[in-house]
């Protein structure tokens, strides 16, 4: 059986996204078909449409989705029709040394499901019957998606699906970078470069972790207002070419303990590294273009014992961390309602991408 499904596609690089009717085949062995309720629009989706993240079109976008299981394939024991699920965009083989040691974001087989299902095939075809790639094994910016069981996490049906969707990327990426990657300590000082869907979650993660000073940095004044709502104690407006190191060192008496780069720029990664105190930790979360690079003063490594590292999907284990995020939301600590600036119909998807690019939203969410 195949299901007709409206989907948001990148047809051509550097062109606006398009909404098309595609067909989504039934699940094969180890797969599940989901009827999506909502999908957040992440900067990584936009990056796939302009080549920053190389994923060849035609491509069904979307990796921050939530919905309801409608059909399960052979050998699927843990999901049944009616279950509520969130998509997870990392492939995990379960067997390599990274998967075996609880670090699935580093799975050695990750390349297997970059734009297809893990077996290298696709369940998505356009009106002419041509196969359509899917974003990171997901392609959930669509009414239906057939994905592998390892790309889904079952959740408490009490959580509204539009808010649950955000846990599929932005929330787990941001909060996970604080909890899992950096392990931010109570009383710490934290600087956050870029206060979009990801950066705001670094900010609220830092607040929940008990950070004392959280300095939000963004080039867009409106984002700084939002940042304060999510827990930032200070805000700095980034002006082109201006080095904020001095300002950050002054605010924190020598530099923040941690700095997070949530934009995707080598220049800002270097700025985050420069700003941190001796022995501090700078974490790059933003995804820069493949040609981008960053540099640090080599001498500062031995003499200042600083660390520059990265964080992929909040160093998470989806089946552990998704329920943890939802628990924090249900317990009133994690703000999800406030993250959604605007809901869009699928027909409004091009507007949702334009609004992301112009910085209008904390998060825009497409509802189906
Ligand atoms: N590491 C991961 O696993 C992971 C997961 C999801 C997203 N990402 C990446 O994280 C980045 C942020 O994603 P998002 O969805 O929050 O994007 P977003 O567009 O919502 O937010 C980016 C923010 O950066 C600000 N900004 C842009 N240039 C700036 C500058 N020079 N100085 C200060 N602020 C600046 C913008 O005003 C905006 O508020 C992207 O690169 C995305 O691809 C990484
Ligand atoms: Zn994302
Ligand atoms: Zn693996």
mmCIF file of C-alpha atoms and ligand atoms in Angstrom:
data_model
loop_
_atom_site.group_PDB
_atom_site.id
_atom_site.type_symbol
_atom_site.label_atom_id
_atom_site.label_comp_id
_atom_site.label_asym_id
_atom_site.label_seq_id
_atom_site.Cartn_x
_atom_site.Cartn_y
_atom_site.Cartn_z
ATOM 1 C CA UNK A 1 0.000 0.000 0.000
ATOM 2 C CA UNK A 2 1.155 3.509 -0.575
ATOM 3 C CA UNK A 3 -0.210 6.710 0.905
ATOM 4 C CA UNK A 4 -0.558 10.031 -0.857
ATOM 5 C CA UNK A 5 1.176 12.643 1.228
ATOM 6 C CA UNK A 6 1.800 16.343 0.889
ATOM 7 C CA UNK A 7 5.456 16.972 1.607
ATOM 8 C CA UNK A 8 7.889 19.902 1.795
ATOM 9 C CA UNK A 9 10.712 19.360 -0.675
ATOM 10 C CA UNK A 10 13.940 20.925 -1.731
ATOM 11 C CA UNK A 11 13.730 20.479 -5.509
ATOM 12 C CA UNK A 12 16.619 22.715 -6.452
ATOM 13 C CA UNK A 13 19.423 24.211 -4.359
ATOM 14 C CA UNK A 14 19.117 27.912 -3.503
ATOM 15 C CA UNK A 15 15.443 27.976 -4.486
ATOM 16 C CA UNK A 16 12.451 28.256 -2.159
ATOM 17 C CA UNK A 17 11.068 24.971 -0.850
ATOM 18 C CA UNK A 18 8.047 23.513 -2.660
ATOM 19 C CA UNK A 19 5.006 21.568 -1.470
ATOM 20 C CA UNK A 20 4.276 18.483 -3.565
ATOM 21 C CA UNK A 21 2.132 15.408 -3.312
ATOM 22 C CA UNK A 22 4.369 12.360 -3.021
ATOM 23 C CA UNK A 23 3.604 8.716 -2.319
ATOM 24 C CA UNK A 24 4.885 7.045 0.831
ATOM 25 C CA UNK A 25 5.145 3.245 0.690
ATOM 26 C CA UNK A 26 4.167 0.948 3.530
ATOM 27 C CA UNK A 27 6.848 -0.068 6.014
ATOM 28 C CA UNK A 28 9.130 -3.008 5.271
ATOM 29 C CA UNK A 29 10.883 -5.143 7.878
ATOM 30 C CA UNK A 30 11.913 -3.037 10.893
ATOM 31 C CA UNK A 31 10.102 0.062 9.658
ATOM 32 C CA UNK A 32 7.092 2.087 10.755
ATOM 33 C CA UNK A 33 4.780 4.514 8.941
ATOM 34 C CA UNK A 34 3.877 7.622 10.907
ATOM 35 C CA UNK A 35 1.132 10.187 10.282
ATOM 36 C CA UNK A 36 2.855 13.405 11.277
ATOM 37 C CA UNK A 37 1.065 15.940 13.452
ATOM 38 C CA UNK A 38 3.790 18.587 13.445
ATOM 39 C CA UNK A 39 7.326 19.299 12.315
ATOM 40 C CA UNK A 40 9.601 22.116 13.469
ATOM 41 C CA UNK A 41 11.616 24.090 10.931
ATOM 42 C CA UNK A 42 15.264 23.873 11.981
ATOM 43 C CA UNK A 43 18.129 25.874 10.511
ATOM 44 C CA UNK A 44 19.611 22.551 9.368
ATOM 45 C CA UNK A 45 16.615 22.142 7.001
ATOM 46 C CA UNK A 46 17.397 25.551 5.550
ATOM 47 C CA UNK A 47 21.077 24.559 5.341
ATOM 48 C CA UNK A 48 20.113 21.528 3.239
ATOM 49 C CA UNK A 49 18.333 23.812 0.763
ATOM 50 C CA UNK A 50 21.457 25.933 0.164
ATOM 51 C CA UNK A 51 24.155 23.275 0.186
ATOM 52 C CA UNK A 52 25.625 24.184 3.595
ATOM 53 C CA UNK A 53 24.616 20.677 4.663
ATOM 54 C CA UNK A 54 25.192 18.552 1.545
ATOM 55 C CA UNK A 55 22.079 16.449 0.871
ATOM 56 C CA UNK A 56 21.209 16.155 -2.802
ATOM 57 C CA UNK A 57 17.730 17.196 -3.989
ATOM 58 C CA UNK A 58 15.033 16.179 -4.558
ATOM 59 C CA UNK A 59 14.818 15.894 -0.780
ATOM 60 C CA UNK A 60 11.895 15.618 1.633
ATOM 61 C CA UNK A 61 12.901 18.006 4.421
ATOM 62 C CA UNK A 62 12.194 17.664 8.119
ATOM 63 C CA UNK A 63 13.870 15.959 11.061
ATOM 64 C CA UNK A 64 12.000 17.507 14.015
ATOM 65 C CA UNK A 65 8.656 15.743 13.765
ATOM 66 C CA UNK A 66 6.081 14.037 15.953
ATOM 67 C CA UNK A 67 3.004 12.043 15.104
ATOM 68 C CA UNK A 68 1.104 8.814 15.421
ATOM 69 C CA UNK A 69 2.039 5.349 14.189
ATOM 70 C CA UNK A 70 -0.373 4.118 11.501
ATOM 71 C CA UNK A 71 1.307 0.926 10.303
ATOM 72 C CA UNK A 72 4.203 -1.273 11.361
ATOM 73 C CA UNK A 73 6.338 -3.577 9.236
ATOM 74 C CA UNK A 74 7.501 -7.135 9.947
ATOM 75 C CA UNK A 75 9.540 -7.728 13.086
ATOM 76 C CA UNK A 76 8.502 -4.488 14.757
ATOM 77 C CA UNK A 77 7.859 -5.373 18.367
ATOM 78 C CA UNK A 78 7.949 -2.072 20.196
ATOM 79 C CA UNK A 79 5.526 0.060 18.190
ATOM 80 C CA UNK A 80 1.828 -0.336 17.425
ATOM 81 C CA UNK A 81 -0.702 1.767 15.521
ATOM 82 C CA UNK A 82 -1.850 4.634 17.715
ATOM 83 C CA UNK A 83 1.484 5.082 19.504
ATOM 84 C CA UNK A 84 2.753 8.647 19.698
ATOM 85 C CA UNK A 85 6.319 9.075 18.484
ATOM 86 C CA UNK A 86 9.061 11.635 17.889
ATOM 87 C CA UNK A 87 11.523 11.284 15.013
ATOM 88 C CA UNK A 88 15.238 10.968 15.703
ATOM 89 C CA UNK A 89 17.658 11.909 12.930
ATOM 90 C CA UNK A 90 20.688 9.844 13.886
ATOM 91 C CA UNK A 91 21.345 6.372 12.560
ATOM 92 C CA UNK A 92 22.522 3.903 15.182
ATOM 93 C CA UNK A 93 23.760 0.475 14.172
ATOM 94 C CA UNK A 94 23.691 -0.724 17.784
ATOM 95 C CA UNK A 95 26.841 -2.775 17.299
ATOM 96 C CA UNK A 96 29.845 -0.508 16.719
ATOM 97 C CA UNK A 97 32.029 0.480 19.649
ATOM 98 C CA UNK A 98 30.344 3.891 19.931
ATOM 99 C CA UNK A 99 26.801 2.495 19.938
ATOM 100 C CA UNK A 100 27.879 -0.243 22.342
ATOM 101 C CA UNK A 101 29.283 2.327 24.745
ATOM 102 C CA UNK A 102 26.154 4.501 24.731
ATOM 103 C CA UNK A 103 27.343 7.134 22.222
ATOM 104 C CA UNK A 104 25.041 6.550 19.234
ATOM 105 C CA UNK A 105 25.596 10.067 17.840
ATOM 106 C CA UNK A 106 29.111 8.863 16.969
ATOM 107 C CA UNK A 107 27.929 5.630 15.290
ATOM 108 C CA UNK A 108 30.486 4.471 12.742
ATOM 109 C CA UNK A 109 27.717 3.498 10.319
ATOM 110 C CA UNK A 110 26.061 6.940 10.410
ATOM 111 C CA UNK A 111 26.629 7.488 6.700
ATOM 112 C CA UNK A 112 24.143 4.702 5.936
ATOM 113 C CA UNK A 113 21.001 6.758 6.457
ATOM 114 C CA UNK A 114 21.998 10.268 5.405
ATOM 115 C CA UNK A 115 19.357 10.656 2.709
ATOM 116 C CA UNK A 116 17.807 7.182 2.588
ATOM 117 C CA UNK A 117 16.527 4.540 4.958
ATOM 118 C CA UNK A 118 19.310 2.495 6.601
ATOM 119 C CA UNK A 119 19.073 -0.229 3.925
ATOM 120 C CA UNK A 120 19.906 2.378 1.277
ATOM 121 C CA UNK A 121 16.438 2.407 -0.339
ATOM 122 C CA UNK A 122 13.576 4.918 -0.276
ATOM 123 C CA UNK A 123 9.818 4.644 0.364
ATOM 124 C CA UNK A 124 9.188 8.103 -1.098
ATOM 125 C CA UNK A 125 8.386 8.779 -4.766
ATOM 126 C CA UNK A 126 7.144 11.848 -6.574
ATOM 127 C CA UNK A 127 4.119 12.073 -8.882
ATOM 128 C CA UNK A 128 6.238 10.775 -11.780
ATOM 129 C CA UNK A 129 7.326 7.760 -9.746
ATOM 130 C CA UNK A 130 10.884 9.026 -9.254
ATOM 131 C CA UNK A 131 12.516 8.365 -5.843
ATOM 132 C CA UNK A 132 12.828 11.323 -3.490
ATOM 133 C CA UNK A 133 15.604 11.482 -0.853
ATOM 134 C CA UNK A 134 14.803 12.041 2.817
ATOM 135 C CA UNK A 135 16.592 14.298 5.307
ATOM 136 C CA UNK A 136 18.737 12.193 7.678
ATOM 137 C CA UNK A 137 16.643 9.035 7.522
ATOM 138 C CA UNK A 138 13.547 11.105 8.455
ATOM 139 C CA UNK A 139 11.908 13.378 5.842
ATOM 140 C CA UNK A 140 9.161 14.169 8.344
ATOM 141 C CA UNK A 141 8.074 17.544 6.949
ATOM 142 C CA UNK A 142 5.245 15.613 5.334
ATOM 143 C CA UNK A 143 1.845 14.221 6.178
ATOM 144 C CA UNK A 144 3.276 10.672 6.243
ATOM 145 C CA UNK A 145 6.748 9.196 6.583
ATOM 146 C CA UNK A 146 8.038 5.634 6.658
ATOM 147 C CA UNK A 147 11.132 5.421 8.831
ATOM 148 C CA UNK A 148 13.280 2.805 10.534
ATOM 149 C CA UNK A 149 12.377 1.908 14.151
ATOM 150 C CA UNK A 150 15.710 3.286 15.361
ATOM 151 C CA UNK A 151 14.676 6.700 14.026
ATOM 152 C CA UNK A 152 11.626 6.810 16.290
ATOM 153 C CA UNK A 153 11.051 7.169 20.019
ATOM 154 C CA UNK A 154 7.706 6.321 21.624
ATOM 155 C CA UNK A 155 6.423 9.014 23.989
ATOM 156 C CA UNK A 156 3.766 9.719 26.586
ATOM 157 C CA UNK A 157 0.553 10.465 24.635
ATOM 158 C CA UNK A 158 -0.305 13.240 27.100
ATOM 159 C CA UNK A 159 2.318 15.556 25.598
ATOM 160 C CA UNK A 160 0.852 17.704 22.804
ATOM 161 C CA UNK A 161 2.497 16.592 19.553
ATOM 162 C CA UNK A 162 3.400 20.058 18.268
ATOM 163 C CA UNK A 163 5.504 20.672 21.354
ATOM 164 C CA UNK A 164 6.853 17.122 21.427
ATOM 165 C CA UNK A 165 8.168 17.616 17.877
ATOM 166 C CA UNK A 166 10.692 20.195 19.099
ATOM 167 C CA UNK A 167 12.378 17.530 21.210
ATOM 168 C CA UNK A 168 13.285 15.780 17.944
ATOM 169 C CA UNK A 169 16.044 18.327 17.318
ATOM 170 C CA UNK A 170 16.282 21.846 18.770
ATOM 171 C CA UNK A 171 15.478 21.045 22.401
ATOM 172 C CA UNK A 172 17.586 17.913 22.688
ATOM 173 C CA UNK A 173 20.446 19.535 20.749
ATOM 174 C CA UNK A 174 20.529 22.605 22.978
ATOM 175 C CA UNK A 175 19.697 21.151 26.382
ATOM 176 C CA UNK A 176 21.765 18.039 25.624
ATOM 177 C CA UNK A 177 24.815 20.163 24.760
ATOM 178 C CA UNK A 178 24.574 21.610 28.275
ATOM 179 C CA UNK A 179 23.680 18.417 30.194
ATOM 180 C CA UNK A 180 25.544 15.730 28.252
ATOM 181 C CA UNK A 181 28.361 17.353 26.284
ATOM 182 C CA UNK A 182 29.503 20.132 28.604
ATOM 183 C CA UNK A 183 28.005 18.873 31.883
ATOM 184 C CA UNK A 184 27.551 22.475 33.031
ATOM 185 C CA UNK A 185 27.912 22.786 36.796
ATOM 186 C CA UNK A 186 25.687 24.800 39.172
ATOM 187 C CA UNK A 187 26.986 28.309 39.689
ATOM 188 C CA UNK A 188 28.760 28.376 36.321
ATOM 189 C CA UNK A 189 28.956 31.267 33.876
ATOM 190 C CA UNK A 190 27.853 30.512 30.316
ATOM 191 C CA UNK A 191 27.976 32.506 27.071
ATOM 192 C CA UNK A 192 25.685 31.549 24.182
ATOM 193 C CA UNK A 193 26.426 32.798 20.652
ATOM 194 C CA UNK A 194 23.194 32.672 18.628
ATOM 195 C CA UNK A 195 19.761 32.566 20.259
ATOM 196 C CA UNK A 196 17.612 30.744 17.701
ATOM 197 C CA UNK A 197 15.748 27.485 18.268
ATOM 198 C CA UNK A 198 18.969 25.760 19.363
ATOM 199 C CA UNK A 199 20.613 28.603 21.325
ATOM 200 C CA UNK A 200 17.451 29.305 23.349
ATOM 201 C CA UNK A 201 17.536 25.680 24.443
ATOM 202 C CA UNK A 202 21.177 25.983 25.475
ATOM 203 C CA UNK A 203 20.050 28.956 27.546
ATOM 204 C CA UNK A 204 17.201 27.113 29.225
ATOM 205 C CA UNK A 205 19.388 24.035 29.700
ATOM 206 C CA UNK A 206 21.965 26.211 31.457
ATOM 207 C CA UNK A 207 19.241 27.733 33.617
ATOM 208 C CA UNK A 208 17.980 24.275 34.628
ATOM 209 C CA UNK A 209 21.579 23.142 35.313
ATOM 210 C CA UNK A 210 21.870 25.997 37.807
ATOM 211 C CA UNK A 211 24.199 28.310 35.901
ATOM 212 C CA UNK A 212 24.460 31.628 37.690
ATOM 213 C CA UNK A 213 25.279 33.882 34.781
ATOM 214 C CA UNK A 214 23.994 33.231 31.271
ATOM 215 C CA UNK A 215 25.052 35.732 28.633
ATOM 216 C CA UNK A 216 23.049 35.698 25.415
ATOM 217 C CA UNK A 217 24.673 37.023 22.235
ATOM 218 C CA UNK A 218 22.788 37.580 18.990
ATOM 219 C CA UNK A 219 22.868 39.923 16.025
ATOM 220 C CA UNK A 220 19.090 40.321 16.233
ATOM 221 C CA UNK A 221 17.767 42.417 19.105
ATOM 222 C CA UNK A 222 14.420 40.567 19.210
ATOM 223 C CA UNK A 223 16.252 37.298 19.921
ATOM 224 C CA UNK A 224 17.872 38.857 22.967
ATOM 225 C CA UNK A 225 14.458 39.741 24.372
ATOM 226 C CA UNK A 226 13.441 36.093 23.915
ATOM 227 C CA UNK A 227 16.723 34.902 25.429
ATOM 228 C CA UNK A 228 15.903 36.710 28.688
ATOM 229 C CA UNK A 229 12.560 34.882 28.815
ATOM 230 C CA UNK A 230 14.415 31.576 28.581
ATOM 231 C CA UNK A 231 16.818 32.420 31.397
ATOM 232 C CA UNK A 232 19.588 34.678 30.089
ATOM 233 C CA UNK A 233 20.825 37.046 32.780
ATOM 234 C CA UNK A 234 22.666 39.354 30.353
ATOM 235 C CA UNK A 235 22.392 40.138 26.661
ATOM 236 C CA UNK A 236 24.939 41.437 24.178
ATOM 237 C CA UNK A 237 24.040 42.648 20.702
ATOM 238 C CA UNK A 238 26.582 41.328 18.184
ATOM 239 C CA UNK A 239 27.629 43.959 15.656
ATOM 240 C CA UNK A 240 29.498 42.968 12.477
ATOM 241 C CA UNK A 241 33.256 42.777 13.012
ATOM 242 C CA UNK A 242 33.052 43.531 16.746
ATOM 243 C CA UNK A 243 35.015 41.289 19.119
ATOM 244 C CA UNK A 244 32.965 40.605 22.243
ATOM 245 C CA UNK A 245 35.821 38.903 24.114
ATOM 246 C CA UNK A 246 36.536 41.954 26.254
ATOM 247 C CA UNK A 247 32.899 42.500 27.135
ATOM 248 C CA UNK A 248 32.499 38.820 28.073
ATOM 249 C CA UNK A 249 35.662 38.798 30.171
ATOM 250 C CA UNK A 250 34.526 41.919 31.976
ATOM 251 C CA UNK A 251 31.039 40.563 32.695
ATOM 252 C CA UNK A 252 32.390 37.309 34.108
ATOM 253 C CA UNK A 253 35.603 38.443 35.769
ATOM 254 C CA UNK A 254 37.991 36.696 33.378
ATOM 255 C CA UNK A 255 35.790 34.853 30.902
ATOM 256 C CA UNK A 256 32.843 32.462 31.064
ATOM 257 C CA UNK A 257 33.377 28.868 32.203
ATOM 258 C CA UNK A 258 31.546 27.677 29.088
ATOM 259 C CA UNK A 259 30.696 29.165 25.698
ATOM 260 C CA UNK A 260 28.371 27.634 23.107
ATOM 261 C CA UNK A 261 28.473 28.516 19.410
ATOM 262 C CA UNK A 262 24.932 28.044 18.028
ATOM 263 C CA UNK A 263 25.166 29.821 14.664
ATOM 264 C CA UNK A 264 27.469 27.762 12.429
ATOM 265 C CA UNK A 265 30.521 29.978 11.879
ATOM 266 C CA UNK A 266 34.219 29.295 12.325
ATOM 267 C CA UNK A 267 34.709 32.927 13.264
ATOM 268 C CA UNK A 268 32.226 32.607 16.132
ATOM 269 C CA UNK A 269 33.717 29.274 17.203
ATOM 270 C CA UNK A 270 37.049 31.101 17.539
ATOM 271 C CA UNK A 271 35.312 33.939 19.406
ATOM 272 C CA UNK A 272 33.756 31.429 21.829
ATOM 273 C CA UNK A 273 37.175 29.878 22.414
ATOM 274 C CA UNK A 274 38.847 33.268 22.941
ATOM 275 C CA UNK A 275 36.203 34.334 25.424
ATOM 276 C CA UNK A 276 36.310 31.395 27.852
ATOM 277 C CA UNK A 277 38.457 31.569 30.970
ATOM 278 C CA UNK A 278 41.578 29.492 31.528
ATOM 279 C CA UNK A 279 40.582 25.835 31.706
ATOM 280 C CA UNK A 280 37.182 26.699 30.172
ATOM 281 C CA UNK A 281 35.177 24.776 27.591
ATOM 282 C CA UNK A 282 33.902 26.068 24.244
ATOM 283 C CA UNK A 283 31.312 23.907 22.482
ATOM 284 C CA UNK A 284 30.472 24.247 18.798
ATOM 285 C CA UNK A 285 26.850 23.299 18.129
ATOM 286 C CA UNK A 286 26.222 25.274 14.924
ATOM 287 C CA UNK A 287 26.880 23.515 11.627
ATOM 288 C CA UNK A 288 29.109 25.555 9.314
ATOM 289 C CA UNK A 289 29.632 25.012 5.568
ATOM 290 C CA UNK A 290 32.132 22.265 4.664
ATOM 291 C CA UNK A 291 34.655 24.890 3.449
ATOM 292 C CA UNK A 292 34.587 26.844 6.722
ATOM 293 C CA UNK A 293 37.387 26.491 9.250
ATOM 294 C CA UNK A 294 38.379 27.924 12.597
ATOM 295 C CA UNK A 295 41.675 28.757 14.256
ATOM 296 C CA UNK A 296 42.932 29.148 17.794
ATOM 297 C CA UNK A 297 46.177 30.574 19.109
ATOM 298 C CA UNK A 298 48.146 27.346 19.507
ATOM 299 C CA UNK A 299 50.047 28.659 22.493
ATOM 300 C CA UNK A 300 46.818 29.146 24.429
ATOM 301 C CA UNK A 301 46.287 25.386 24.452
ATOM 302 C CA UNK A 302 49.201 24.504 26.770
ATOM 303 C CA UNK A 303 49.305 27.728 28.729
ATOM 304 C CA UNK A 304 45.581 28.146 29.310
ATOM 305 C CA UNK A 305 44.380 24.536 29.133
ATOM 306 C CA UNK A 306 41.244 25.530 27.271
ATOM 307 C CA UNK A 307 39.091 23.010 25.419
ATOM 308 C CA UNK A 308 37.320 23.456 22.084
ATOM 309 C CA UNK A 309 34.879 20.676 21.264
ATOM 310 C CA UNK A 310 31.655 20.015 19.408
ATOM 311 C CA UNK A 311 28.250 18.597 20.206
ATOM 312 C CA UNK A 312 26.133 16.568 17.818
ATOM 313 C CA UNK A 313 22.443 16.209 18.694
ATOM 314 C CA UNK A 314 23.269 17.114 22.296
ATOM 315 C CA UNK A 315 25.420 13.948 22.646
ATOM 316 C CA UNK A 316 22.072 12.288 23.318
ATOM 317 C CA UNK A 317 20.761 8.771 23.533
ATOM 318 C CA UNK A 318 17.328 9.407 21.997
ATOM 319 C CA UNK A 319 15.437 6.764 23.980
ATOM 320 C CA UNK A 320 16.877 8.109 27.228
ATOM 321 C CA UNK A 321 16.961 11.826 26.532
ATOM 322 C CA UNK A 322 13.637 12.406 24.715
ATOM 323 C CA UNK A 323 11.564 11.169 27.682
ATOM 324 C CA UNK A 324 13.868 13.135 29.978
ATOM 325 C CA UNK A 325 13.173 16.367 28.056
ATOM 326 C CA UNK A 326 9.422 15.696 28.058
ATOM 327 C CA UNK A 327 9.575 15.003 31.800
ATOM 328 C CA UNK A 328 11.211 18.384 32.357
ATOM 329 C CA UNK A 329 8.448 19.975 30.268
ATOM 330 C CA UNK A 330 5.636 18.194 32.104
ATOM 331 C CA UNK A 331 7.278 19.169 35.397
ATOM 332 C CA UNK A 332 7.234 22.833 34.379
ATOM 333 C CA UNK A 333 10.997 23.336 34.112
ATOM 334 C CA UNK A 334 11.463 23.225 30.357
ATOM 335 C CA UNK A 335 9.671 25.814 28.247
ATOM 336 C CA UNK A 336 8.264 24.333 25.044
ATOM 337 C CA UNK A 337 5.040 26.331 24.620
ATOM 338 C CA UNK A 338 7.041 29.570 24.492
ATOM 339 C CA UNK A 339 9.393 28.174 21.825
ATOM 340 C CA UNK A 340 6.701 28.093 19.159
ATOM 341 C CA UNK A 341 6.375 31.583 17.735
ATOM 342 C CA UNK A 342 4.123 30.581 14.868
ATOM 343 C CA UNK A 343 2.302 27.547 13.481
ATOM 344 C CA UNK A 344 2.089 27.156 9.684
ATOM 345 C CA UNK A 345 -0.064 25.003 7.446
ATOM 346 C CA UNK A 346 1.907 22.847 5.019
ATOM 347 C CA UNK A 347 0.945 25.215 2.184
ATOM 348 C CA UNK A 348 2.672 27.995 4.143
ATOM 349 C CA UNK A 349 5.988 26.095 4.325
ATOM 350 C CA UNK A 350 7.832 28.530 2.002
ATOM 351 C CA UNK A 351 6.811 31.349 4.370
ATOM 352 C CA UNK A 352 8.035 29.315 7.365
ATOM 353 C CA UNK A 353 11.478 28.995 5.737
ATOM 354 C CA UNK A 354 11.547 32.695 4.820
ATOM 355 C CA UNK A 355 10.656 33.593 8.422
ATOM 356 C CA UNK A 356 13.440 31.335 9.751
ATOM 357 C CA UNK A 357 15.926 32.988 7.449
ATOM 358 C CA UNK A 358 14.868 36.485 8.466
ATOM 359 C CA UNK A 359 14.987 35.579 12.166
ATOM 360 C CA UNK A 360 11.302 36.105 12.966
ATOM 361 C CA UNK A 361 10.768 32.976 15.022
ATOM 362 C CA UNK A 362 12.089 31.228 18.099
ATOM 363 C CA UNK A 363 10.772 28.167 16.281
ATOM 364 C CA UNK A 364 8.253 27.912 13.477
ATOM 365 C CA UNK A 365 6.269 24.687 13.394
ATOM 366 C CA UNK A 366 4.365 23.182 10.470
ATOM 367 C CA UNK A 367 1.185 21.467 11.600
ATOM 368 C CA UNK A 368 -0.511 18.838 9.459
HETATM 369 N N1 LIG B 1 24.946 20.125 16.395
HETATM 370 C C1 LIG B 1 23.746 19.688 16.080
HETATM 371 O O1 LIG B 1 23.410 18.518 16.274
HETATM 372 C C2 LIG B 1 22.752 20.631 15.491
HETATM 373 C C3 LIG B 1 21.382 20.328 15.530
HETATM 374 C C4 LIG B 1 20.475 21.266 15.036
HETATM 375 C C5 LIG B 1 20.912 22.452 14.493
HETATM 376 N N2 LIG B 1 22.253 22.686 14.421
HETATM 377 C C6 LIG B 1 22.792 23.927 13.860
HETATM 378 O O2 LIG B 1 22.702 24.925 14.860
HETATM 379 C C7 LIG B 1 22.656 26.209 14.232
HETATM 380 C C8 LIG B 1 21.507 27.007 14.796
HETATM 381 O O3 LIG B 1 20.266 26.412 14.417
HETATM 382 P P1 LIG B 1 18.887 27.140 14.781
HETATM 383 O O4 LIG B 1 17.814 26.258 14.278
HETATM 384 O O5 LIG B 1 18.905 27.612 16.182
HETATM 385 O O6 LIG B 1 19.003 28.427 13.821
HETATM 386 P P2 LIG B 1 18.244 29.838 13.923
HETATM 387 O O7 LIG B 1 18.293 30.405 12.564
HETATM 388 O O8 LIG B 1 16.933 29.661 14.604
HETATM 389 O O9 LIG B 1 19.175 30.669 14.926
HETATM 390 C C9 LIG B 1 20.418 31.195 14.571
HETATM 391 C C10 LIG B 1 20.601 32.484 15.391
HETATM 392 O O10 LIG B 1 21.918 32.989 15.177
HETATM 393 C C11 LIG B 1 21.850 34.408 15.100
HETATM 394 N N3 LIG B 1 23.043 34.902 14.412
HETATM 395 C C12 LIG B 1 23.323 34.851 13.086
HETATM 396 N N4 LIG B 1 24.527 35.404 12.851
HETATM 397 C C13 LIG B 1 25.033 35.803 14.052
HETATM 398 C C14 LIG B 1 26.235 36.428 14.459
HETATM 399 N N5 LIG B 1 27.191 36.736 13.588
HETATM 400 N N6 LIG B 1 26.415 36.678 15.772
HETATM 401 C C15 LIG B 1 25.466 36.349 16.672
HETATM 402 N N7 LIG B 1 24.293 35.761 16.335
HETATM 403 C C16 LIG B 1 24.081 35.481 15.048
HETATM 404 C C17 LIG B 1 20.541 34.660 14.374
HETATM 405 O O11 LIG B 1 20.070 35.971 14.580
HETATM 406 C C18 LIG B 1 19.634 33.608 14.986
HETATM 407 O O12 LIG B 1 18.965 34.078 16.138
HETATM 408 C C19 LIG B 1 22.583 25.924 12.730
HETATM 409 O O13 LIG B 1 23.889 25.966 12.206
HETATM 410 C C20 LIG B 1 22.051 24.497 12.684
HETATM 411 O O14 LIG B 1 22.388 23.833 11.477
HETATM 412 C C21 LIG B 1 23.170 21.816 14.930
HETATM 413 ZN ZN1 LIG B 2 17.742 20.315 13.495
HETATM 414 ZN ZN1 LIG B 3 26.935 2.175 15.635
#
